[in-house]
mmCIF file of C-alpha atoms and ligand atoms in Angstrom:
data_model
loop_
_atom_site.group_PDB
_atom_site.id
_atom_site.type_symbol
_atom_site.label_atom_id
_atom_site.label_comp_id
_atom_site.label_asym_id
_atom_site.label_seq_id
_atom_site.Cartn_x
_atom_site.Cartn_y
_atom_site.Cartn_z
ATOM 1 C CA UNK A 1 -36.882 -66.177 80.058
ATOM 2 C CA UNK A 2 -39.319 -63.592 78.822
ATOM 3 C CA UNK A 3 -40.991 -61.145 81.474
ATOM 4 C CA UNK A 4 -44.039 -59.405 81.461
ATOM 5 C CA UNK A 5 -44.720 -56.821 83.857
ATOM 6 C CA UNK A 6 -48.235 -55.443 83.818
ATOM 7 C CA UNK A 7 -48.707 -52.532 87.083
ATOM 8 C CA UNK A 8 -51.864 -52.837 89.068
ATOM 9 C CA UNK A 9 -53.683 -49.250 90.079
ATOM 10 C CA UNK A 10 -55.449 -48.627 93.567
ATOM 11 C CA UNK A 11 -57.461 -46.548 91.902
ATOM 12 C CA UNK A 12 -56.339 -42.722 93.255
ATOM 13 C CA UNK A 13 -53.729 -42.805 90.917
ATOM 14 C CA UNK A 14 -51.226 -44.571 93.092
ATOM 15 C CA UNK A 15 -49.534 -48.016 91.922
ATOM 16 C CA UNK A 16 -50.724 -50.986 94.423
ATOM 17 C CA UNK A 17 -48.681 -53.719 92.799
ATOM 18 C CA UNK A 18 -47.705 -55.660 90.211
ATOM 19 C CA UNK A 19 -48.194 -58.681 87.906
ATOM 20 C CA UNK A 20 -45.060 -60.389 87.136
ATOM 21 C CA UNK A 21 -45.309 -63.114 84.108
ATOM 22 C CA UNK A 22 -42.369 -65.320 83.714
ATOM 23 C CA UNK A 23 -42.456 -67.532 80.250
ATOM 24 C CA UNK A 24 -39.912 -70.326 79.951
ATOM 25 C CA UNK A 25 -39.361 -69.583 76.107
ATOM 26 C CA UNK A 26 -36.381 -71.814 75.799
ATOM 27 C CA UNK A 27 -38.458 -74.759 74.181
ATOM 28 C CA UNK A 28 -39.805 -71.952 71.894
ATOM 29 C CA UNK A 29 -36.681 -70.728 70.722
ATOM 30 C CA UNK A 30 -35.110 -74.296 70.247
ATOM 31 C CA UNK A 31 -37.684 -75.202 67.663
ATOM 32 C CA UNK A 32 -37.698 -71.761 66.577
ATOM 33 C CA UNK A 33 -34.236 -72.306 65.666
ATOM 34 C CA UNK A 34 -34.886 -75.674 64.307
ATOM 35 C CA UNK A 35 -37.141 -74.260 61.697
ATOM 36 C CA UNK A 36 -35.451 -71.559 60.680
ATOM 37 C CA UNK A 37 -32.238 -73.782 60.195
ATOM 38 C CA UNK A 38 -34.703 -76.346 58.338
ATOM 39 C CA UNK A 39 -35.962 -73.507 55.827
ATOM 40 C CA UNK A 40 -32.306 -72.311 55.170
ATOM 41 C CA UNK A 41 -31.260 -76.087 53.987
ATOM 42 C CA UNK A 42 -33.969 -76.431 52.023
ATOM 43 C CA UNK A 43 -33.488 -72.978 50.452
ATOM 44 C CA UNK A 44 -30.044 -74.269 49.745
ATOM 45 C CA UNK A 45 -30.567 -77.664 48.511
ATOM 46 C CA UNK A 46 -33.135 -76.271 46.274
ATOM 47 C CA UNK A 47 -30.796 -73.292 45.033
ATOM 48 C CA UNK A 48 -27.945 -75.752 43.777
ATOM 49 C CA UNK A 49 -29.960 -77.514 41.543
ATOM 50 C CA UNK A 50 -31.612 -74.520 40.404
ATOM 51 C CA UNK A 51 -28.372 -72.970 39.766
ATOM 52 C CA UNK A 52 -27.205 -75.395 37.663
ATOM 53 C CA UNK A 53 -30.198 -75.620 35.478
ATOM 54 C CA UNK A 54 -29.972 -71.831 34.727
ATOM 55 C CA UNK A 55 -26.548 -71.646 34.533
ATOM 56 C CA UNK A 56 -26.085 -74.722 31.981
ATOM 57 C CA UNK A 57 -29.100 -73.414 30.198
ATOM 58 C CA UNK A 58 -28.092 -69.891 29.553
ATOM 59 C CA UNK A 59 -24.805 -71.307 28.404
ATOM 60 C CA UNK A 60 -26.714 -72.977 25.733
ATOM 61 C CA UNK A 61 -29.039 -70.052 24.593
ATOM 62 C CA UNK A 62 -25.742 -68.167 24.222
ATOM 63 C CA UNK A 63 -24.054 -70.161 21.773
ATOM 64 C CA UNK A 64 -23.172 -73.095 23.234
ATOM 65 C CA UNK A 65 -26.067 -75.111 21.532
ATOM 66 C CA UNK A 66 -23.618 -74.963 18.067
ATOM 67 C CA UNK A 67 -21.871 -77.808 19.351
ATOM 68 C CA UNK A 68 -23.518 -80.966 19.445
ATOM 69 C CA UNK A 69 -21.344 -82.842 22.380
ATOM 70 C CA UNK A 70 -21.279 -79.521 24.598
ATOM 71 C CA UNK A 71 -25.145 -79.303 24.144
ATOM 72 C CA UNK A 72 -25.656 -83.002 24.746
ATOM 73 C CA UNK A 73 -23.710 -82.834 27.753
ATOM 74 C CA UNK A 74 -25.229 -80.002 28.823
ATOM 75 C CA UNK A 75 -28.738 -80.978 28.553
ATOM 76 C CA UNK A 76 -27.444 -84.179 30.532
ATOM 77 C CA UNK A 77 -26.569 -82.098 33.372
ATOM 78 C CA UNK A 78 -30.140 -79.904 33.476
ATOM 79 C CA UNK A 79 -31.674 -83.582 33.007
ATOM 80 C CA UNK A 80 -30.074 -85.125 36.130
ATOM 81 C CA UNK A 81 -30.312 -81.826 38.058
ATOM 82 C CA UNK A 82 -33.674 -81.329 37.350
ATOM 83 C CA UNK A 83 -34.348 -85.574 38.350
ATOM 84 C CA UNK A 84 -32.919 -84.070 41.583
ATOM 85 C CA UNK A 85 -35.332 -81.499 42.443
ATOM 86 C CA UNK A 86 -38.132 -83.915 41.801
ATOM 87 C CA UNK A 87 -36.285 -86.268 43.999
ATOM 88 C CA UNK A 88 -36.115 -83.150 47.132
ATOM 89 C CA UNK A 89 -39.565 -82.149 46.470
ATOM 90 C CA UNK A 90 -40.812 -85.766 46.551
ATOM 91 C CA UNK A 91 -38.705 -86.607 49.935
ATOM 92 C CA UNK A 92 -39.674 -83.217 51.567
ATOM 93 C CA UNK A 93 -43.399 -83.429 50.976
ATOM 94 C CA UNK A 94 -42.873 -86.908 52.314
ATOM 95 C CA UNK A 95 -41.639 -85.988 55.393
ATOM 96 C CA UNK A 96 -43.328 -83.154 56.192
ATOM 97 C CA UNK A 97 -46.781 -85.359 55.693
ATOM 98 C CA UNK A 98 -45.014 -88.048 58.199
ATOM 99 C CA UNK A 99 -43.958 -85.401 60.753
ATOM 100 C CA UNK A 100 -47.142 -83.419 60.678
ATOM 101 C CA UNK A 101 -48.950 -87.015 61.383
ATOM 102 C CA UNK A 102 -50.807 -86.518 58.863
ATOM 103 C CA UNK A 103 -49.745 -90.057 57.327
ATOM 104 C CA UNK A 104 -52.020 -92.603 57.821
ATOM 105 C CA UNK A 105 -50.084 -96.289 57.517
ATOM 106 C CA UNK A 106 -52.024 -98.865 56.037
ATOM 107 C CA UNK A 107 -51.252 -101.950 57.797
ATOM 108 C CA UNK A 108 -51.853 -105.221 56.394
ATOM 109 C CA UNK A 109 -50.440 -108.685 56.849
ATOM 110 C CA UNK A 110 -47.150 -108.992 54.230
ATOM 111 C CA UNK A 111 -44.685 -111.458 53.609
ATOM 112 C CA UNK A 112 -41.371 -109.794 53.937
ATOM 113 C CA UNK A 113 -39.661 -111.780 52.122
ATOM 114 C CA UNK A 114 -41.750 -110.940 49.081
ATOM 115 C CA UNK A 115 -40.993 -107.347 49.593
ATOM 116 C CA UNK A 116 -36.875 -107.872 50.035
ATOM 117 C CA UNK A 117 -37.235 -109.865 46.875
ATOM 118 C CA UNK A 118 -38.768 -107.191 44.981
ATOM 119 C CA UNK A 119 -36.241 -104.470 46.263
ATOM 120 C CA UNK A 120 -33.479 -106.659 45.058
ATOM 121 C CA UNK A 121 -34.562 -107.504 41.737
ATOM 122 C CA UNK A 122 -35.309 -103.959 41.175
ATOM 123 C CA UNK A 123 -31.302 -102.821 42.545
ATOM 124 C CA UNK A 124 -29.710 -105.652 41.033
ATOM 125 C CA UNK A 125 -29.243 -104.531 37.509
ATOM 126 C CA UNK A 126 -27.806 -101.137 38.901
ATOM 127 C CA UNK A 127 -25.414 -102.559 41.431
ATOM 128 C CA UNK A 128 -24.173 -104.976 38.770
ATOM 129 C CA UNK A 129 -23.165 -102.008 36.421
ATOM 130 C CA UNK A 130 -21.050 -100.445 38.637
ATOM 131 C CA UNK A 131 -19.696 -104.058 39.678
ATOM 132 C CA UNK A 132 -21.359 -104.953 43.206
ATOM 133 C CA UNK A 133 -22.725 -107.385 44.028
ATOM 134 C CA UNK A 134 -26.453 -107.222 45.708
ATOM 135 C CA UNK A 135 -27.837 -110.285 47.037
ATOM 136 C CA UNK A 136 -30.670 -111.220 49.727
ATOM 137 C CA UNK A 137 -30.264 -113.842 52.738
ATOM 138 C CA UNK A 138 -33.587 -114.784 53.101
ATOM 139 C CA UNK A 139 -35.316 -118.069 55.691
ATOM 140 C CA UNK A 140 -37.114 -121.045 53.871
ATOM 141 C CA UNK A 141 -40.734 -119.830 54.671
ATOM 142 C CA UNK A 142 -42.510 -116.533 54.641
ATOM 143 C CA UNK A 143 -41.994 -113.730 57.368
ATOM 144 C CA UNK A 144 -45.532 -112.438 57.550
ATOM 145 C CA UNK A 145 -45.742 -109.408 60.052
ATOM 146 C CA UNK A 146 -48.800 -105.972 60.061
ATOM 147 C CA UNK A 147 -46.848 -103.244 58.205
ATOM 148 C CA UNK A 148 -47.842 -100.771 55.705
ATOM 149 C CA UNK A 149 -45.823 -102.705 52.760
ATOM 150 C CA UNK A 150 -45.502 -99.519 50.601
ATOM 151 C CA UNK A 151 -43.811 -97.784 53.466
ATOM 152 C CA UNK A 152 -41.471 -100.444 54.533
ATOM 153 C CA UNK A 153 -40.722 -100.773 50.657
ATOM 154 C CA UNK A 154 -39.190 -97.372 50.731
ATOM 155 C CA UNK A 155 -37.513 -98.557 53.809
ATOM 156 C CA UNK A 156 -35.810 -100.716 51.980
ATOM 157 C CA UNK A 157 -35.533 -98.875 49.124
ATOM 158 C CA UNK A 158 -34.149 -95.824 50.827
ATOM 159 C CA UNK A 159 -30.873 -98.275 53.084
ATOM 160 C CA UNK A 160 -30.612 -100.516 49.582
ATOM 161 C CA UNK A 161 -29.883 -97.218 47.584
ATOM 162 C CA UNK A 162 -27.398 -95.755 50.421
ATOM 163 C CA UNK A 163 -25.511 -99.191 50.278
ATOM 164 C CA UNK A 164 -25.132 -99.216 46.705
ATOM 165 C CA UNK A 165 -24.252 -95.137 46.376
ATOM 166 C CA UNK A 166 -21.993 -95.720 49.308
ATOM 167 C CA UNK A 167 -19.825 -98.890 48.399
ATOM 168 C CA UNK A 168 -17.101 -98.871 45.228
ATOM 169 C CA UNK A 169 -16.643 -102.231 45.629
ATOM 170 C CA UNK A 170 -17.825 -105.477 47.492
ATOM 171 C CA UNK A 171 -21.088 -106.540 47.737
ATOM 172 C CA UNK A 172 -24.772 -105.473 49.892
ATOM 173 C CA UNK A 173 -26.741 -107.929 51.721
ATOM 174 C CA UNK A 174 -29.926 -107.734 52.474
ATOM 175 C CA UNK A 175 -30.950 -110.537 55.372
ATOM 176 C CA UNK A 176 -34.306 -110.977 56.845
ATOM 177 C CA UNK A 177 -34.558 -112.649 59.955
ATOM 178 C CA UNK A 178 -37.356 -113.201 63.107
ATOM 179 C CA UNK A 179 -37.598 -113.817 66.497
ATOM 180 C CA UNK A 180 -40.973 -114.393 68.132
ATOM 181 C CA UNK A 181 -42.148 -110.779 68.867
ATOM 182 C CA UNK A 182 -40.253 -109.768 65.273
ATOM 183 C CA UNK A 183 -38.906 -108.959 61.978
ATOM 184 C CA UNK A 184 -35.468 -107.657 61.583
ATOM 185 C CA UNK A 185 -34.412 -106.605 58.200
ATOM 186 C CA UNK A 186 -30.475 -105.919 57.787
ATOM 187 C CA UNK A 187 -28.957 -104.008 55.352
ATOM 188 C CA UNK A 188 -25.110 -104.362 55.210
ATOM 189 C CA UNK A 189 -22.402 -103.120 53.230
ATOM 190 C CA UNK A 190 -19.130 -103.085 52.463
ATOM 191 C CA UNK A 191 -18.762 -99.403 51.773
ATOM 192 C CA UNK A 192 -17.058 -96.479 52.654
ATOM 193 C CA UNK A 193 -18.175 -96.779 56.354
ATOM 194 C CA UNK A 194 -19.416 -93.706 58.693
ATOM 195 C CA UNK A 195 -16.926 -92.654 61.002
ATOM 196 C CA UNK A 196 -18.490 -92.783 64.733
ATOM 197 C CA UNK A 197 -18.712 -88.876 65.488
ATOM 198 C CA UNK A 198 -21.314 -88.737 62.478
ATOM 199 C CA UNK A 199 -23.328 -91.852 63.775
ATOM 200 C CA UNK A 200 -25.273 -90.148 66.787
ATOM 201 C CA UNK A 201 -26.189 -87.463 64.283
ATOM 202 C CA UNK A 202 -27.130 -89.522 61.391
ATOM 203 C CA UNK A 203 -31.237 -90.124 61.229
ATOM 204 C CA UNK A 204 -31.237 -86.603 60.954
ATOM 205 C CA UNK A 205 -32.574 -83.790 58.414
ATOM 206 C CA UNK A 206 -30.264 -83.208 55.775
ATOM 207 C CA UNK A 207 -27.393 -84.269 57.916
ATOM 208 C CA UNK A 208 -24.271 -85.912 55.930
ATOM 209 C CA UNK A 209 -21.002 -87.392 56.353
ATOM 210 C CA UNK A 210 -19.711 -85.907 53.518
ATOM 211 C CA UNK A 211 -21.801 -83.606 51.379
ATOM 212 C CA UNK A 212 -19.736 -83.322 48.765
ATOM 213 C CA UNK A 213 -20.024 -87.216 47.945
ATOM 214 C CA UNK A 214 -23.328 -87.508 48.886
ATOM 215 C CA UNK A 215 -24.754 -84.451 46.593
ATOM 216 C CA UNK A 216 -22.575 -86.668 43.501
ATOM 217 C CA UNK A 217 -24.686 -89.862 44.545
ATOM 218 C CA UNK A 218 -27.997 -87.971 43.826
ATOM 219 C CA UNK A 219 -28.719 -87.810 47.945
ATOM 220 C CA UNK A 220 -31.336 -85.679 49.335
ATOM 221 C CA UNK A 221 -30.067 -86.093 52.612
ATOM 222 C CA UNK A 222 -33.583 -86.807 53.924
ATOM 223 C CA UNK A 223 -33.376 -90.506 52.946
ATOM 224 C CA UNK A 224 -32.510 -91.857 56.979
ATOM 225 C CA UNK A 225 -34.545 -89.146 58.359
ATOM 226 C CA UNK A 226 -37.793 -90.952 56.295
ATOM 227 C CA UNK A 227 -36.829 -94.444 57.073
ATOM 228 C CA UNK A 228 -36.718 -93.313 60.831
ATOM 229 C CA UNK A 229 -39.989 -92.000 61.208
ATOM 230 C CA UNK A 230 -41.254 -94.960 58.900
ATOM 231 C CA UNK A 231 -40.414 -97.234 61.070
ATOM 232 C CA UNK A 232 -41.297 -95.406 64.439
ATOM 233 C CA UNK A 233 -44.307 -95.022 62.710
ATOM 234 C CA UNK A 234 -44.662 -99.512 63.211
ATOM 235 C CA UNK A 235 -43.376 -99.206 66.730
ATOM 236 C CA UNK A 236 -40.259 -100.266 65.558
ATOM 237 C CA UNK A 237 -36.606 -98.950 65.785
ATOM 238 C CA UNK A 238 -33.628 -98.867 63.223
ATOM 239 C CA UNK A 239 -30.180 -98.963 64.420
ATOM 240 C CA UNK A 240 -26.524 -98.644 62.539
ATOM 241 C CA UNK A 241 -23.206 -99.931 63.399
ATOM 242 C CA UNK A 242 -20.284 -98.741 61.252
ATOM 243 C CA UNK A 243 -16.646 -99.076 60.389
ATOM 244 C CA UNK A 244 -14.976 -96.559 58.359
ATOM 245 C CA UNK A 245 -13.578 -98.172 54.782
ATOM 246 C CA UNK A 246 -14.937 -101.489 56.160
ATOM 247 C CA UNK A 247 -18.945 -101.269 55.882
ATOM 248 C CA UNK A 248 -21.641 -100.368 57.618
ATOM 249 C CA UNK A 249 -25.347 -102.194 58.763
ATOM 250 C CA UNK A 250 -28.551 -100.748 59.453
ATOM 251 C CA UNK A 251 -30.955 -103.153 61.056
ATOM 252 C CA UNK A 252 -34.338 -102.432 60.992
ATOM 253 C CA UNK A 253 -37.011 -104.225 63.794
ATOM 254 C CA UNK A 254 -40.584 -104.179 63.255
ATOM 255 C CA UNK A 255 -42.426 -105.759 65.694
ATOM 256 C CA UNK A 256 -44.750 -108.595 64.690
ATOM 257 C CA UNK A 257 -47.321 -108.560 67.284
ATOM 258 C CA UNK A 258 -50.453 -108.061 65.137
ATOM 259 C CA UNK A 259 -49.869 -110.725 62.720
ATOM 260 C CA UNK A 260 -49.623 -113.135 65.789
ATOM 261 C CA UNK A 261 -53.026 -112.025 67.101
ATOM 262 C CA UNK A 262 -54.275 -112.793 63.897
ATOM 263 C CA UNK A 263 -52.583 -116.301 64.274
ATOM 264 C CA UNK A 264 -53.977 -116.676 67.468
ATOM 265 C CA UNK A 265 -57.738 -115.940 65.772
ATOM 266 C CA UNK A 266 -57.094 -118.507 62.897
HETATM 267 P P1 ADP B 1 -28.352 -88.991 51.348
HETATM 268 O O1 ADP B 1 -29.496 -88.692 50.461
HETATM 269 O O2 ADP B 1 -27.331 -87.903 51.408
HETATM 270 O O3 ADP B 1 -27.778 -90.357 51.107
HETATM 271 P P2 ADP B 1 -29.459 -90.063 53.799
HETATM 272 O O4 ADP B 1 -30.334 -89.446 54.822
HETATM 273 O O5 ADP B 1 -29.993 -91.272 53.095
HETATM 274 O O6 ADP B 1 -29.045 -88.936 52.791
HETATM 275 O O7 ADP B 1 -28.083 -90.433 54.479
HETATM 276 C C1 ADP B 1 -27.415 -89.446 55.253
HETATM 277 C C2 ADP B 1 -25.911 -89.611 55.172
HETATM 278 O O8 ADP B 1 -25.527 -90.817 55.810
HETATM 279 C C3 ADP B 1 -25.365 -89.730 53.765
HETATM 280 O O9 ADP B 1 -25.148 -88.472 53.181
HETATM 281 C C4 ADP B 1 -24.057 -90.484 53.995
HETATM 282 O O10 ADP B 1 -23.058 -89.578 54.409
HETATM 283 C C5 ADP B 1 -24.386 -91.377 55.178
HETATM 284 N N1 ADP B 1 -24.739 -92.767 54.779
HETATM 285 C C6 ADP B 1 -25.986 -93.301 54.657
HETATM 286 N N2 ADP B 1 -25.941 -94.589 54.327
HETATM 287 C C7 ADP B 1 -24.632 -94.913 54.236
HETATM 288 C C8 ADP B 1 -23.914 -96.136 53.928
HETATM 289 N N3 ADP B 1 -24.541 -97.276 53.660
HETATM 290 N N4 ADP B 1 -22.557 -96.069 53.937
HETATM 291 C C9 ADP B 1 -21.901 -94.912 54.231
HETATM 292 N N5 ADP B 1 -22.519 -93.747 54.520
HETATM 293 C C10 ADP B 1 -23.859 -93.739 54.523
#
């Protein structure tokens, strides 16, 4: 609590009372602290990449570039480090548009199906060369619900990725279901797993099971965080169940309701 105490004078130089302000600053200092914990990861995710870039690049402008292996694996290096900060800088402007509400979704009606389609196809040849399998579960007819389909494409871009970068062997399935009211899109895999102590924790800002792994898979750490507020952002919710070294499933609903209004209309 914060106090303010601001004396009141009778006016022959004597003190008649007093003002007494109490603030509740608690909230305050929570997101205070939030911030301020938010600035230091980025500073850091940003720094390692950086780091790497100078350090592998001064190695070359030394010497190093004599050798034509050394210098082509170093160059590889600054290349995927530097695909890295594009990746941060692209998730974190992202998010910080969606948090701010500055995003404006641009709902339309979509077939779902159409969209889980084009993830796959666009996965497939990267989850066959490291030897998974990526396949979708998809009903007969179209699954037409109001969503902003370039948003719920990096949905399921965002879980796809995670599955793959997360699983050494086995297969992902994607399966698109519906109930009346909505859509549920499941991503499942049969990955390392998340153990349940992370699990609470897991939608947020840079958190990560194991950073270590997840720095080597080319994570930002943001990728959960933007699929959460994506899909709060449709009214819907996202959920995960996990086993660890069996697989885990995220399940995404969005609610269907304005593509049966416009049923109702036709
Ligand atoms: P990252 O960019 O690190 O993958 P995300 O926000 O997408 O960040 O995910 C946060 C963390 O959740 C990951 O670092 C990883 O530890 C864990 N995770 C996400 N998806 C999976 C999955 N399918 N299997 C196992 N762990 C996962």
């Amino acid at each position: 609590v914060e106090v303010n105490i601001t004396p009141i004078s009778s006016g022959n130089g004597t003190i008649a009372g007093a003002v007494v302000l109490l603030h509740d600053v608690s909230e305050w200092r929570r997101l205070e602290r939030m911030r301020s914990e938010f600035v230091a990861n980025v500073s850091h995710e940003l720094r390692t990449p950086i780091t790497a870039v100078k350090g592998f690049s001064e190695t070359l402008l030394d010497g190093a570039l004599e050798d034509r292996q050394t210098t082509r694996q170093f160059l590889q290096i600054i290349h995927d480090e530097s695909e890295r900060l594009t990746h941060l800088v692209t998730d974190l402007l992202e998010l910080s548009k969606i948090e701010s509400g500055h995003t404006v979704f641009h709902h339309s009606f979509a077939d779902l199906s159409k969209l889980v389609e084009r993830t796959v196809s666009r996965y497939i040849h990267q989850a066959e060369q490291v030897g998974l399998s990526l396949r979708a579960e998809l009903p007969p007819g179209p699954v037409r619900a109001c969503i902003d389909s370039d948003r719920i494409a990096q949905v399921l871009v965002n879980l796809v990725g995670n599955a793959i970068a997360y699983t050494p062997h086995g297969e992902v399935v994607v399966t698109l279901t519906e109930t009346a009211e909505e859509a549920v899109l499941t991503v499942s895999d049969t990955g390392i797993g998340i153990p349940a102590e992370d699990l609470p924790r897991l939608f947020e800002r840079f958190y990560r099971v194991d950073k270590a792994r997840a720095r080597r898979s080319g994570g930002t750490g943001l990728g959960l965080s933007i699929v959460k507020h994506i899909v709060e952002g449709h009214h819907g919710h996202v959920t995960v169940e996990s086993q660890v070294g069996a697989g885990s499933t995220f399940r995404v609903f969005l609610p269907k309701q304005a593509a049966e209004a416009e049923e109702a209309g036709e």
